CSV table of C-alpha atoms in Angstrom, one decimal:
chain,number,residue,atom,x,y,z
A,176,MET,CA,41.7,-20.4,9.5
A,177,SER,CA,39.5,-23.1,11.4
A,178,ASP,CA,35.8,-24.3,10.6
A,179,ASP,CA,33.1,-22.7,12.2
A,180,LEU,CA,31.9,-25.5,14.4
A,181,ILE,CA,29.6,-23.3,16.5
A,182,ARG,CA,27.8,-21.7,13.4
A,183,TYR,CA,28.0,-17.9,14.2
A,184,ASP,CA,25.5,-17.2,11.4
A,185,VAL,CA,23.0,-19.8,12.3
A,186,LEU,CA,22.9,-17.9,16.0
A,187,VAL,CA,23.0,-14.5,14.2
A,188,SER,CA,20.2,-15.6,11.8
A,189,ASP,CA,18.1,-16.9,15.2
A,190,ALA,CA,19.2,-14.0,17.5
A,191,LEU,CA,17.6,-11.7,14.5
A,192,ARG,CA,14.4,-13.2,13.9
A,193,GLY,CA,13.9,-12.9,17.2
A,194,VAL,CA,13.9,-9.2,17.0
A,195,VAL,CA,11.2,-9.7,14.4
A,196,ARG,CA,9.4,-12.0,16.8
A,197,GLN,CA,9.7,-9.0,19.5
A,198,VAL,CA,8.7,-6.3,17.4
A,199,LEU,CA,5.6,-8.3,16.4
A,200,THR,CA,4.9,-9.7,20.4
A,201,GLU,CA,4.6,-5.5,21.1
A,202,ILE,CA,2.1,-4.9,17.9
A,203,VAL,CA,-0.4,-7.7,19.4
A,204,SER,CA,-0.6,-6.0,22.6
A,205,THR,CA,-0.2,-2.3,21.7
A,206,GLY,CA,-1.1,-2.3,17.5
A,207,LEU,CA,1.2,0.0,15.5
A,208,PRO,CA,2.5,3.0,17.1
A,209,GLY,CA,3.0,6.4,14.2
A,210,GLU,CA,3.8,5.3,11.3
A,211,HIS,CA,5.1,2.4,11.6
A,212,HIS,CA,4.2,-0.6,9.4
A,213,PHE,CA,6.1,-3.6,8.1
A,214,TYR,CA,6.8,-5.9,5.2
A,215,ILE,CA,7.8,-9.3,5.5
A,216,THR,CA,9.3,-11.7,3.0
A,217,ILE,CA,8.6,-15.3,3.5
A,218,ASP,CA,9.5,-18.2,1.8
A,219,THR,CA,6.4,-19.9,0.7
A,220,ARG,CA,8.5,-23.2,0.0
A,221,LEU,CA,9.7,-23.9,4.0
A,222,PRO,CA,8.2,-26.6,6.1
A,223,GLY,CA,5.7,-25.2,8.2
A,224,VAL,CA,4.4,-22.5,6.3
A,225,ARG,CA,0.4,-22.3,5.8
A,226,ILE,CA,-1.4,-20.6,3.3
A,227,SER,CA,-3.8,-21.3,0.8
A,228,SER,CA,-3.7,-23.4,-2.0
A,229,ALA,CA,-4.9,-20.2,-4.0
A,230,LEU,CA,-2.2,-18.2,-2.6
A,231,ARG,CA,0.6,-21.4,-2.7
A,232,GLN,CA,0.2,-21.3,-6.2
A,233,ARG,CA,0.0,-17.6,-6.9
A,234,PHE,CA,3.3,-17.6,-4.9
A,235,PRO,CA,5.1,-20.6,-5.3
A,236,GLU,CA,8.2,-19.5,-4.0
A,237,GLU,CA,8.0,-16.2,-2.2
A,238,MET,CA,5.2,-13.4,-1.4
A,239,THR,CA,5.8,-10.2,0.9
A,240,VAL,CA,2.9,-9.1,3.4
A,241,VAL,CA,2.2,-6.0,4.4
A,242,LEU,CA,1.3,-5.4,8.1
A,243,GLN,CA,-0.5,-1.8,7.7
A,244,HIS,CA,-4.0,-0.9,7.8
A,245,GLN,CA,-6.0,-4.4,7.2
A,246,PHE,CA,-4.9,-7.3,9.0
A,247,TRP,CA,-6.5,-9.0,12.0
A,248,ASP,CA,-6.2,-11.5,14.6
A,249,LEU,CA,-1.9,-11.1,14.9
A,250,LYS,CA,-1.0,-14.2,17.0
A,251,VAL,CA,2.6,-14.7,17.7
A,252,THR,CA,4.5,-18.2,19.8
A,253,ASP,CA,7.8,-18.5,20.0
A,254,GLN,CA,8.2,-20.4,16.6
A,255,THR,CA,5.2,-19.0,14.6
A,256,PHE,CA,2.8,-15.9,14.0
A,257,GLU,CA,-0.6,-16.1,12.7
A,258,VAL,CA,-2.4,-13.0,11.1
A,259,GLY,CA,-5.6,-12.4,9.2
A,260,LEU,CA,-5.2,-10.3,5.5
A,261,SER,CA,-7.7,-10.3,2.7
A,262,PHE,CA,-6.4,-11.0,-0.9
A,263,SER,CA,-8.2,-9.3,-3.5
A,264,GLY,CA,-10.9,-8.8,-1.3
A,265,VAL,CA,-10.6,-12.8,0.1
A,266,PRO,CA,-9.8,-12.8,3.4
A,267,GLU,CA,-6.8,-15.5,4.2
A,268,ARG,CA,-5.4,-17.0,7.4
A,269,LEU,CA,-2.0,-17.5,7.6
A,270,LEU,CA,0.8,-19.4,9.8
A,271,ILE,CA,4.4,-18.4,9.4
A,272,PRO,CA,7.1,-20.1,10.9
A,273,PHE,CA,9.8,-17.3,12.0
A,274,SER,CA,12.3,-19.6,9.9
A,275,ALA,CA,10.7,-19.2,6.5
A,276,ILE,CA,11.2,-15.4,6.5
A,277,THR,CA,13.5,-14.2,4.5
A,278,GLY,CA,12.9,-10.3,5.0
A,279,PHE,CA,11.5,-7.9,7.6
A,280,ALA,CA,11.7,-4.1,6.9
A,281,ASP,CA,9.9,-1.0,8.5
A,282,PRO,CA,10.0,1.7,5.5
A,283,SER,CA,8.8,4.0,7.9
A,284,VAL,CA,12.2,3.8,9.7
A,285,ASP,CA,14.5,2.8,7.5
A,286,PHE,CA,15.2,-0.4,8.9
A,287,ALA,CA,15.5,-3.9,7.3
A,288,LEU,CA,16.8,-7.1,7.8
A,289,LYS,CA,17.3,-9.8,4.9
A,290,PHE,CA,17.6,-13.6,5.5
A,291,GLU,CA,18.6,-16.2,3.3
A,292,THR,CA,17.3,-19.8,2.8
A,293,ILE,CA,19.9,-22.3,1.1
A,294,LEU,CA,18.7,-24.5,-1.6
A,295,ILE,CA,20.5,-27.7,-1.5
A,296,ASP,CA,18.5,-29.2,-4.6
A,297,GLU,CA,15.5,-28.3,-6.1
A,298,ASP,CA,13.0,-30.5,-3.8
A,299,ASP,CA,14.8,-29.8,-0.8
A,300,LEU,CA,15.4,-26.8,1.0
A,301,VAL,CA,17.5,-26.7,4.4
A,302,GLY,CA,19.2,-24.6,6.7
A,303,GLU,CA,19.5,-21.0,6.3
A,304,ARG,CA,21.6,-18.4,7.1
A,305,ALA,CA,21.8,-14.3,8.2
A,306,LEU,CA,22.8,-12.8,5.1
A,307,PRO,CA,22.0,-9.2,6.9
A,308,GLU,CA,23.9,-6.3,4.2
A,309,VAL,CA,24.0,-3.0,4.1
A,310,VAL,CA,22.0,-1.6,1.0
A,311,GLN,CA,22.6,1.9,-0.5
A,312,ASP,CA,19.9,4.0,-1.1
A,313,ASP,CA,21.5,4.1,-4.9
A,314,GLU,CA,21.5,-0.1,-4.8
A,315,ALA,CA,18.2,-0.1,-3.8
A,316,GLU,CA,15.4,-1.1,-6.6
A,317,PRO,CA,12.2,0.2,-5.3
A,318,ALA,CA,9.1,-1.9,-6.5
A,319,GLU,CA,5.6,-0.3,-8.2
A,320,PRO,CA,2.8,-0.7,-5.9
A,321,VAL,CA,-0.2,-2.2,-7.1
A,322,SER,CA,-3.5,-2.0,-5.3
A,323,LEU,CA,-5.4,-5.1,-4.7
A,324,ASP,CA,-9.3,-4.6,-3.1
A,325,GLY,CA,-8.3,-4.2,0.7
A,326,ALA,CA,-4.6,-5.3,-0.1
A,327,ARG,CA,-1.9,-4.1,-1.2
A,328,ALA,CA,1.0,-5.7,-3.5
A,329,GLU,CA,4.4,-5.1,-4.5
A,330,ALA,CA,5.6,-6.3,-7.8
A,331,SER,CA,8.6,-6.2,-9.5
A,332,ALA,CA,10.0,-8.7,-12.5
A,333,ASP,CA,11.2,-11.6,-10.2
A,334,GLN,CA,9.1,-11.1,-7.3
A,335,ASP,CA,5.2,-12.0,-6.5
A,336,THR,CA,4.2,-9.9,-3.3
A,337,ALA,CA,1.2,-9.0,-1.3
A,338,GLY,CA,-0.3,-7.6,1.9
A,339,ASP,CA,-2.7,-5.1,3.1
A,340,GLU,CA,-2.5,-0.9,2.8
A,341,GLU,CA,-5.7,1.4,2.1
A,342,PRO,CA,-7.3,0.2,-1.1
A,343,GLY,CA,-5.3,3.0,-3.7
A,344,LYS,CA,-3.4,4.7,-1.1
A,345,ASP,CA,0.5,5.0,-2.7
A,346,SER,CA,2.9,5.2,0.6
A,347,ASP,CA,4.3,8.2,-0.9
A,348,GLU,CA,0.9,10.3,-1.5
A,349,ASP,CA,2.5,13.5,0.5
A,350,GLY,CA,5.6,14.0,-2.3
A,351,ASP,CA,8.1,12.0,-0.3
A,352,GLU,CA,10.6,10.0,-2.0
A,353,THR,CA,10.4,6.1,-1.5
A,354,LYS,CA,12.9,5.6,1.2
A,355,SER,CA,15.3,2.7,0.9
A,356,ALA,CA,15.9,0.4,4.2
A,357,GLU,CA,18.9,-0.2,5.6
A,358,VAL,CA,19.8,-3.8,5.8
A,359,VAL,CA,23.0,-5.1,8.3
A,360,SER,CA,25.6,-7.2,6.8
A,361,LEU,CA,27.5,-10.2,8.0
A,362,ASP,CA,29.3,-11.4,4.9
A,363,ALA,CA,32.8,-9.4,6.0
A,364,PHE,CA,32.6,-12.0,8.9
A,365,ARG,CA,31.9,-14.7,6.8
A,366,LYS,CA,34.3,-17.9,6.2
A,367,LYS,CA,35.3,-17.6,2.3
A,368,ASN,CA,35.4,-20.8,0.2
């Protein structure tokens, strides 16, 4: 088998990030329809990510924001999105390049995309490749929601997250089971080394 000089993985990654860009662009003009809401996971180490030093200290590698009830001034460009969120009652402004997104999920319709950044060495993050994969319900690990003042965070042992949902409101308050998101995978097409 020959080398992939076209870099289909990068092309697919860019195309899938375009889906996220398009969805956020529509939300700017129409608002969130129905029960749709988004979990957006960001690699905070990547260049172009602009967050406060307090957030960078709190989330040195990765954070997940929730766009649902309490966010404001969402702006989308070809390369970035900008949004206002509240973290423990403190308003923050985030500027995120689409290339820094490592995950996007809309739990209301069981849809999710996962991207991977490649760490070449400790101080240098370069490139990214799409790592969409199918996750079955029994493989997914649900995170426990933690209420913050005006924000919503989900924390697991290895990941810090933050976002925004009505304080004290669980996403499954009407008794529904927490739904796992479907993640699309390209590993079957990736060259094995």
